[in-house]
Amino acid sequence: MIERIASFRGALTALTAAAALPALVHAQRTPQPPHIMVTAFHSATGEKTLGCQAAVAVREKLADDNPQRILFIIPREDLKRALEDSGYGECDQLGANEAKALANFARADEYVEGYVTKTASGFKLDSRLFLARDNTYSQPLQVVEGARLNDIAGKFSRALDDVRKQIDEEKECYLLTRQDKPREGMQKARDAIRRYPRAVLARVCLLQAMDKAKLQKDSMFAVAKEILAIDSSSRPALQITSSWYREKADTNNYVGALMRLVAADPTNPRLVNEVIIQLGQMKRFALAIPVIKHAIAEQTGDVQLLSLGFRVYYGAEAWKDFIGTGEEIAKIDTAMLDSSYYYRMAQAYAADSQAAKTAEMFAKASQKYPSSSTWLLLLASSQRTAGQNQQAMETLKKALAADPKTKGIYLQLARSYAETNLIDSSMSAVRAGATAKDDTPLLATFALQQGNAWYKKGQASKSRDEFGTAIRWVSLSDSLQADPRAKLLIGASALSVAVSALQEAGPAKSCDLAKVSADNFNTVSMMVPGAGAANKEQAGQLMQVAMQYGPVADKLKTQLCK
């Protein structure tokens, strides 16, 4: 698209040299009349020929109604040649930037764009007049209808004649304001408004002059509101009102003005960027998302818009859109694949229940940043989540070898060993972490959680081995960080072992079971007195049972172990 717009320069240069040279030579001697350009109108039905035919009818009518010395209508053949030399067809419907480029290269002062549609009784033309110097300046024309295209062309010509009553004074306003004479410019703008009361162009120039004269913003806001009453999509007026609403902390009206701004020019990347940033800062993601989606769809491959969408979708936690945008960025611009990109993409994949993709992101990050063990830790965590415990352990060993002081590495290693039922290795990892001072409180909590899990398994299975494993885990936790909860859990586990062994020792006449029972009753007696702070009532119950049956276990041990 940009290349095609740029090609207008060569085409129009040739056009100037060939067809317009006599006119330009003559223009050096006498003042040139304003030049106005009419290209093919857009058609709501998508019919190129209709828009083209309407433009021809309008162009011919304007030429008939306006002597060239008063208003010069850029001829159809000149435009056709310039368009075709640039790769366009005469009937192609130009975008906003393309139309402005053509107008500038054709040396038009003004140009007309619009939409022509078929109606039950004929045709309707909805159009506006643009200033070629800045296509944010435009004036809506009266909507005209007629049974034939020539009919709407005639009505259009009269409407344009009315609108252009403001043009001379508007131009003087513009020039005076540029010459640092804003007060005089303001007077010219007001003269233009008197000549044409519905003047938008003159009021926009008035705003510029008022701004340069540093008048109160309230006065400018009042003029902007007048403009919006005539043209609700005027960008200059919307910019003034949005700024005013923002300063007044009128959030709802401010957001409304922003949305109208971007609706008025949805393919302007700078404007879209500004509006999206403002909406994002206000956390209005529901409004920002459709704007950025439309902009990305209209300008495929625009890295700036993709980057903006990447941030918006992340803030909105719209994970599927975020993932799609991130994957598109990876195809177009690998320079954007920094640590933040990998982390956020992994987060999005995880939120979207794509465990393998989460691990893939962390793996790529660890390859790109090999000196950082953090990425290996994240990779290991994602591997564990995906059920790949063996791979997770290998990854953690790499991280440990790369930097033994990496925070959290021993805890992850302990988790991975525990999940593969390598209890001794898991406990060794916890002890090694405590020795390395790798967040001992977290390691103690992990050991306590493991002990509690094994205690519940023991309750379900009545297995003394599982209660024994619970005691080992909780004892480890208590050795790292004394905790009455740990002492209570040790007491409960030991009591379960003691009672079970006592019940079997007598009938089996087993010295070993009698010893197990007596030793565990003894453990209850030692640990539970320190557990009252965790649960006084439960601690009392444990002690009561131990005091009642502990002597029985001791007596049985004496009898059987002679």
XYZ file of C-alpha atoms in Angstrom:
562
model
C 0.000 0.000 0.000
C 2.783 2.470 0.909
C 4.661 1.683 -2.282
C 1.533 2.336 -4.338
C 0.955 5.671 -2.610
C 4.572 6.655 -3.210
C 4.249 5.798 -6.891
C 1.818 8.703 -7.259
C 4.841 11.005 -7.156
C 6.264 9.671 -10.407
C 2.899 9.538 -12.123
C 1.937 13.041 -11.094
C 5.348 14.402 -12.072
C 4.796 13.066 -15.569
C 1.247 14.409 -15.537
C 2.503 17.862 -14.593
C 5.120 17.840 -17.317
C 2.731 16.706 -20.023
C -0.820 17.874 -19.446
C -0.554 20.554 -16.815
C 2.559 22.397 -17.959
C 0.716 25.151 -19.893
C -1.563 25.737 -16.898
C 1.418 25.944 -14.532
C 3.283 28.331 -16.777
C 0.171 30.473 -16.929
C -0.158 30.168 -13.132
C 3.183 31.918 -12.741
C 1.621 34.999 -14.314
C -1.832 35.000 -12.719
C -3.111 33.712 -9.353
C -4.317 30.136 -9.577
C -7.909 29.321 -8.623
C -8.488 26.675 -5.948
C -8.071 23.128 -7.307
C -10.568 20.471 -6.249
C -10.346 16.729 -6.846
C -13.159 14.189 -7.025
C -12.190 10.499 -7.162
C -14.468 7.459 -7.385
C -16.952 7.392 -4.544
C -17.254 4.406 -2.278
C -20.325 2.271 -2.702
C -22.084 0.520 0.144
C -22.988 -2.275 -2.249
C -19.383 -2.696 -3.321
C -20.138 -1.749 -6.918
C -17.101 0.031 -8.304
C -18.919 1.210 -11.419
C -21.597 3.006 -9.419
C -19.029 4.987 -7.426
C -17.121 5.766 -10.593
C -20.209 6.866 -12.519
C -21.334 9.110 -9.667
C -17.890 10.743 -9.523
C -17.985 11.416 -13.275
C -21.444 12.997 -12.987
C -20.360 15.178 -10.045
C -17.112 16.190 -11.731
C -18.895 17.200 -14.943
C -21.562 19.164 -13.080
C -18.976 21.033 -11.024
C -17.064 21.913 -14.202
C -20.278 23.205 -15.801
C -21.216 25.284 -12.753
C -17.778 26.744 -11.991
C -15.587 28.637 -14.467
C -11.977 27.400 -14.316
C -10.797 30.835 -13.243
C -13.025 30.517 -10.135
C -12.689 26.811 -9.269
C -10.548 24.339 -11.180
C -11.910 20.780 -11.248
C -9.039 18.338 -11.802
C -10.025 16.565 -15.048
C -11.049 12.945 -15.172
C -8.362 12.027 -17.701
C -5.597 13.528 -15.574
C -6.679 11.528 -12.539
C -7.188 8.374 -14.576
C -3.645 8.599 -15.972
C -2.114 9.202 -12.565
C -4.049 6.332 -11.013
C -3.254 3.852 -13.771
C 0.442 4.781 -13.797
C 0.458 3.993 -10.071
C -1.214 0.606 -10.418
C -4.757 1.687 -9.587
C -7.855 1.626 -11.714
C -9.940 4.714 -12.319
C -12.810 3.156 -10.385
C -10.751 1.875 -7.457
C -12.049 3.151 -4.147
C -9.109 4.803 -2.378
C -8.359 4.691 1.314
C -7.958 7.879 3.351
C -4.169 8.016 3.066
C -4.210 7.142 -0.634
C -6.742 9.860 -1.400
C -4.693 12.452 0.478
C -1.512 11.367 -1.312
C -3.209 11.665 -4.691
C -4.643 15.076 -3.778
C -1.239 16.386 -2.727
C 0.518 15.097 -5.817
C -2.269 16.467 -8.012
C -1.809 19.826 -6.267
C -5.409 19.894 -5.182
C -6.361 22.307 -2.431
C -9.490 20.363 -1.611
C -10.907 16.978 -2.428
C -14.211 15.189 -2.045
C -14.867 11.693 -0.734
C -18.191 10.010 -0.141
C -20.513 7.015 -0.336
C -23.096 6.549 -3.044
C -25.911 4.044 -2.606
C -28.924 2.917 -4.538
C -32.306 3.661 -2.986
C -35.862 2.640 -3.801
C -36.338 5.878 -5.717
C -32.857 6.346 -7.183
C -29.556 7.273 -5.534
C -28.161 8.886 -2.379
C -24.753 10.552 -1.902
C -23.252 11.110 1.548
C -20.016 13.051 1.177
C -17.570 15.421 2.770
C -15.006 17.998 1.692
C -11.386 17.537 2.821
C -8.538 20.028 2.910
C -5.538 18.504 1.157
C -3.102 20.125 3.572
C -4.493 18.020 6.440
C -7.120 15.333 5.954
C -8.175 15.514 9.587
C -9.886 18.751 8.480
C -13.150 17.919 6.754
C -16.621 19.317 6.340
C -19.695 17.111 5.950
C -21.861 18.088 3.015
C -25.611 17.850 2.840
C -26.760 14.323 2.015
C -28.406 14.512 -1.418
C -30.830 12.156 -3.152
C -32.209 11.982 -6.651
C -33.786 9.725 -9.220
C -30.698 9.919 -11.457
C -26.984 10.432 -10.877
C -27.215 13.758 -12.695
C -29.872 14.828 -10.209
C -27.684 14.144 -7.191
C -24.748 15.785 -9.008
C -26.743 18.997 -9.339
C -27.781 18.988 -5.684
C -24.213 18.193 -4.668
C -22.900 21.147 -6.667
C -25.230 23.528 -4.837
C -24.344 22.012 -1.464
C -20.621 22.348 -2.186
C -21.129 25.975 -3.219
C -22.684 26.662 0.191
C -19.944 24.849 2.102
C -17.187 26.664 0.231
C -18.461 30.060 1.386
C -16.132 29.598 4.386
C -13.024 28.608 2.396
C -11.413 31.984 1.664
C -11.638 33.255 5.252
C -10.650 29.827 6.590
C -7.477 29.971 4.500
C -6.720 33.470 5.776
C -7.294 32.259 9.337
C -4.831 29.421 8.744
C -2.155 31.702 7.261
C -2.526 34.400 9.931
C -2.282 31.793 12.692
C 0.895 30.403 11.146
C 2.267 33.959 11.027
C 1.749 34.251 14.803
C -1.276 36.492 14.400
C -3.854 34.277 16.117
C -6.192 37.102 17.131
C -6.526 38.220 13.537
C -6.916 34.608 12.506
C -9.745 34.179 14.995
C -11.555 37.148 13.459
C -11.260 35.628 9.979
C -12.615 32.331 11.277
C -15.619 34.117 12.806
C -16.188 35.951 9.499
C -16.235 32.556 7.756
C -18.738 31.199 10.268
C -21.015 34.178 9.640
C -20.865 33.456 5.913
C -21.649 29.777 6.477
C -23.114 29.097 9.964
C -22.547 25.324 9.776
C -18.855 25.777 9.044
C -16.697 23.040 10.544
C -13.461 23.940 8.768
C -13.583 27.540 9.952
C -14.365 26.473 13.509
C -11.425 24.055 13.501
C -9.175 26.925 12.390
C -10.725 29.025 15.153
C -9.696 26.319 17.636
C -6.127 26.392 16.358
C -5.978 30.175 16.609
C -7.453 30.102 20.122
C -4.888 27.526 21.163
C -2.037 29.644 19.798
C -3.473 32.680 21.557
C -3.484 30.601 24.757
C -7.149 31.208 25.486
C -8.997 29.394 28.240
C -9.689 25.736 27.501
C -13.311 26.190 28.522
C -13.750 28.553 25.548
C -12.105 26.062 23.219
C -14.272 23.275 24.626
C -17.390 25.309 23.780
C -16.244 25.695 20.149
C -15.401 21.991 19.962
C -18.901 21.144 21.174
C -20.340 23.356 18.411
C -18.287 21.412 15.874
C -19.428 18.045 17.211
C -23.042 19.167 16.996
C -22.446 19.538 13.237
C -19.915 16.748 12.692
C -19.764 14.139 15.459
C -16.635 12.551 13.961
C -14.441 15.677 13.750
C -11.035 14.580 14.972
C -9.759 18.032 16.007
C -12.927 18.636 18.049
C -12.807 15.179 19.616
C -9.180 15.704 20.597
C -10.097 18.945 22.370
C -13.097 17.437 24.161
C -11.247 14.273 25.169
C -8.413 16.365 26.636
C -10.927 18.544 28.489
C -12.797 15.538 29.882
C -9.548 13.960 30.983
C -8.458 17.077 32.880
C -11.896 17.231 34.519
C -11.620 13.532 35.491
C -14.883 12.886 33.638
C -13.998 9.281 32.868
C -17.159 8.191 31.079
C -17.193 11.131 28.664
C -13.438 10.822 28.208
C -13.753 7.173 27.204
C -16.647 8.051 24.901
C -14.563 10.722 23.179
C -11.669 8.289 22.744
C -13.926 5.708 21.147
C -15.388 8.285 18.763
C -11.870 9.423 17.894
C -10.728 5.981 16.856
C -14.028 5.275 15.075
C -13.414 8.391 12.990
C -10.015 7.127 11.817
C -9.661 3.410 12.628
C -6.695 2.798 10.293
C -4.500 5.533 11.773
C -1.844 3.550 13.689
C -0.669 6.520 15.741
C -4.191 7.377 16.845
C -5.073 3.751 17.536
C -1.893 3.432 19.594
C -2.734 6.524 21.667
C -6.327 5.455 22.293
C -5.418 1.880 23.168
C -2.754 3.051 25.618
C -5.249 5.350 27.336
C -7.898 2.624 27.529
C -5.313 0.172 28.819
C -4.218 2.538 31.572
C -7.854 2.809 32.659
C -8.260 -0.995 32.470
C -11.036 -0.595 29.885
C -9.939 -3.722 28.042
C -13.455 -4.606 26.867
C -13.388 -1.399 24.803
C -9.751 -1.696 23.760
C -9.953 -5.233 22.374
C -12.322 -4.618 19.421
C -10.310 -1.518 18.460
C -6.994 -3.344 18.353
C -8.532 -6.365 16.622
C -9.893 -4.184 13.842
C -6.610 -2.317 13.472
C -4.563 -5.536 13.260
C -6.972 -7.022 10.713
C -6.804 -3.864 8.591
C -3.011 -3.613 8.696
C -1.787 -7.185 8.545
C 1.787 -7.665 9.671
C 2.136 -4.268 11.365
C 4.598 -5.058 14.156
C 3.716 -1.949 16.172
C 0.033 -2.885 16.248
C 0.829 -6.524 17.035
C 3.009 -5.405 19.928
C 0.214 -3.179 21.182
C -2.306 -6.010 20.859
C 0.119 -8.289 22.706
C 0.021 -5.921 25.690
C -3.736 -5.347 25.560
C -4.646 -9.040 25.375
C -2.253 -9.787 28.230
C -3.809 -7.109 30.423
C -7.283 -8.413 29.593
C -6.197 -12.031 30.140
C -7.670 -12.812 26.729
C -5.330 -15.766 26.424
C -6.348 -17.172 23.042
C -6.030 -13.785 21.330
C -2.795 -13.195 23.212
C -1.339 -16.525 22.094
C -2.334 -15.961 18.469
C -0.759 -12.511 18.476
C 2.400 -13.774 20.157
C 2.810 -16.552 17.617
C 2.357 -14.029 14.796
C 5.032 -11.782 16.328
C 7.446 -14.719 16.434
C 7.030 -15.188 12.669
C 7.581 -11.526 11.827
C 10.107 -10.048 14.265
C 12.334 -12.325 16.335
C 13.939 -9.234 17.907
C 10.806 -8.932 20.037
C 11.327 -12.371 21.585
C 12.843 -11.204 24.855
C 12.552 -12.673 28.351
C 9.208 -10.942 28.928
C 7.828 -12.467 25.722
C 8.767 -16.017 26.729
C 7.446 -15.661 30.261
C 4.119 -14.177 29.194
C 3.621 -16.700 26.419
C 4.297 -19.538 28.846
C 1.851 -17.994 31.302
C -0.792 -17.774 28.575
C -0.275 -21.374 27.456
C -0.566 -22.490 31.070
C -3.800 -20.530 31.512
C -5.077 -22.116 28.303
C -4.235 -25.627 29.606
C -1.472 -26.188 27.034
C 1.159 -27.751 29.297
C 3.425 -28.927 26.474
C 3.505 -25.444 24.935
C 4.258 -23.941 28.350
C 7.280 -26.205 28.699
C 8.317 -25.388 25.116
C 8.416 -21.650 25.890
C 10.568 -22.145 28.979
C 12.847 -24.509 27.055
C 13.369 -21.896 24.335
C 14.053 -19.234 26.948
C 16.604 -21.436 28.726
C 18.383 -21.957 25.393
C 18.411 -18.234 24.656
C 19.552 -17.346 28.185
C 21.826 -20.281 29.140
C 23.491 -18.408 31.994
C 20.186 -17.997 33.829
C 19.131 -20.966 35.930
C 15.753 -19.292 36.544
C 14.485 -20.459 33.160
C 15.540 -24.024 33.968
C 13.556 -23.839 37.210
C 10.490 -22.619 35.318
C 10.989 -25.322 32.713
C 11.212 -27.977 35.410
C 8.045 -26.679 37.050
C 6.158 -26.832 33.757
C 7.505 -30.335 33.110
C 6.229 -31.448 36.497
C 2.826 -29.931 35.733
C 2.775 -31.881 32.479
C 3.573 -35.086 34.410
C 7.128 -35.267 33.041
C 8.818 -35.812 36.397
C 11.867 -37.594 35.052
C 12.587 -34.764 32.624
C 11.942 -32.263 35.418
C 14.549 -33.917 37.639
C 17.141 -33.856 34.860
C 16.394 -30.192 34.211
C 16.738 -29.373 37.917
C 20.082 -31.160 38.077
C 21.276 -28.945 35.211
C 20.083 -25.872 37.079
C 21.783 -27.036 40.261
C 25.040 -27.598 38.390
C 24.770 -24.175 36.734
C 24.156 -22.323 39.999
C 23.808 -24.194 43.317
C 22.647 -20.978 44.982
C 19.555 -20.561 42.830
C 16.617 -19.877 45.108
C 13.915 -22.545 45.123
C 15.916 -25.190 43.297
C 16.114 -27.661 46.208
C 12.401 -27.382 46.912
C 11.557 -28.178 43.287
C 13.988 -31.074 43.292
C 12.428 -32.410 46.506
C 8.951 -32.132 44.965
C 10.001 -34.004 41.836
C 11.567 -36.827 43.856
C 8.491 -37.023 46.104
C 6.144 -37.225 43.120
C 8.093 -40.206 41.784
C 8.011 -41.813 45.273
C 11.763 -41.421 45.792
C 11.280 -40.546 49.455
C 14.895 -40.765 50.617
C 16.107 -38.642 47.689
C 13.392 -36.091 48.370
C 14.354 -35.830 52.034
C 18.022 -35.520 51.077
C 17.141 -32.619 48.772
C 15.308 -30.903 51.641
C 18.309 -31.328 53.959
C 20.696 -30.093 51.258
C 18.490 -27.064 50.701
C 18.464 -26.269 54.413
C 22.252 -26.565 54.513
C 22.479 -24.202 51.522
C 20.032 -21.853 53.312
C 17.610 -22.069 50.371
C 14.486 -20.734 52.078
C 14.375 -23.114 55.027
C 10.829 -22.152 56.124
C 9.449 -23.238 52.727
C 11.378 -26.501 52.908
C 10.006 -27.114 56.411
C 6.472 -26.430 55.215
C 6.937 -28.820 52.294
C 8.137 -31.576 54.645
C 5.154 -30.956 56.945
C 2.775 -31.194 53.983
C 4.372 -34.455 52.907
C 4.028 -35.828 56.440
C 0.371 -34.891 56.562
C -0.239 -36.583 53.191
C 1.430 -39.788 54.373
C -0.543 -39.685 57.656
C -3.793 -39.594 55.650
C -2.575 -42.501 53.542
C -1.854 -44.422 56.747
C -5.319 -43.694 58.096
C -6.844 -45.084 54.917
C -4.606 -48.172 54.672
C -3.865 -48.773 58.379
C -0.288 -49.310 57.240
C 2.350 -48.812 59.927
C 4.922 -48.194 57.171
C 2.945 -45.246 55.858
C 2.525 -43.842 59.376
C 6.269 -44.357 59.766
C 6.962 -42.368 56.595
C 4.711 -39.613 57.926
C 6.765 -39.536 61.160
C 10.022 -39.262 59.183
C 8.715 -36.331 57.104
C 7.238 -34.446 60.035
C 10.315 -35.022 62.196
C 12.408 -33.528 59.387
C 10.092 -30.521 59.228
C 10.279 -30.012 62.998
C 14.060 -30.218 62.933
C 14.194 -27.388 60.378
C 11.571 -25.200 62.024
C 9.969 -26.104 65.363
C 6.193 -26.167 65.018
C 3.526 -27.442 67.474
C 1.544 -28.696 64.465
C 4.446 -30.963 63.573
C 4.652 -32.312 67.119
C 0.916 -33.013 67.133
C 1.141 -34.861 63.788
C 4.131 -36.897 65.008
C 2.157 -37.819 68.138
C -0.931 -38.846 66.128
C 1.131 -40.951 63.707
C 3.167 -42.574 66.485
C 0.001 -43.407 68.437
C -1.515 -45.106 65.383
C 1.639 -47.210 65.007
C 1.769 -47.983 68.755
C -1.862 -49.128 69.015
C -1.661 -51.236 65.833
C 1.550 -52.946 66.922
C 0.157 -53.571 70.438
C -2.951 -55.245 69.001
C -0.818 -57.665 66.994
C 2.109 -58.218 69.378
C 0.176 -60.285 71.991
C -1.490 -62.804 69.669
C 1.725 -63.127 67.631
C 3.894 -63.223 70.762
C 6.228 -60.874 68.851
C 8.995 -59.121 70.747
C 9.659 -56.862 67.763
C 6.068 -55.637 67.603
C 6.038 -55.114 71.364
C 9.173 -52.963 71.040
C 7.597 -50.979 68.176
C 4.503 -50.344 70.283
C 6.402 -49.315 73.376
C 8.816 -47.065 71.447
C 5.965 -45.246 69.695
C 3.996 -44.760 72.897
C 7.180 -43.245 74.261
C 7.372 -40.925 71.201
C 3.823 -39.772 71.891
C 4.730 -38.995 75.500
C 7.744 -36.926 74.403
C 6.196 -34.989 71.484
C 2.579 -34.284 72.427
C 3.255 -32.070 75.486
C 4.700 -29.514 73.065
C 1.703 -29.735 70.725
C -0.934 -28.081 72.907
C -0.623 -24.749 71.055
C -1.734 -26.431 67.823
C -4.802 -28.212 69.258
C -5.081 -28.515 73.014
C -8.078 -30.855 72.979
C -6.576 -33.286 70.482
C -3.232 -33.239 72.283
C -5.010 -34.125 75.527
C -6.796 -37.051 73.880
C -3.519 -38.409 72.480
C -1.836 -38.184 75.886
C -4.774 -39.889 77.578
C -4.516 -42.897 75.246
C -0.730 -43.004 75.617
C -0.947 -42.901 79.405
C -3.558 -45.683 79.399
C -1.900 -48.097 76.999
C 1.783 -47.159 77.219
C 2.286 -49.166 80.434
C 0.512 -52.120 78.792
C 3.013 -51.991 75.904
C 5.948 -51.748 78.309
C 4.698 -54.772 80.272
C 4.163 -56.823 77.097
C 7.655 -55.887 75.906
C 9.087 -57.127 79.215
C 7.214 -60.397 78.899
C 8.068 -61.126 75.279
C 11.626 -59.802 75.057
C 13.443 -61.970 77.635
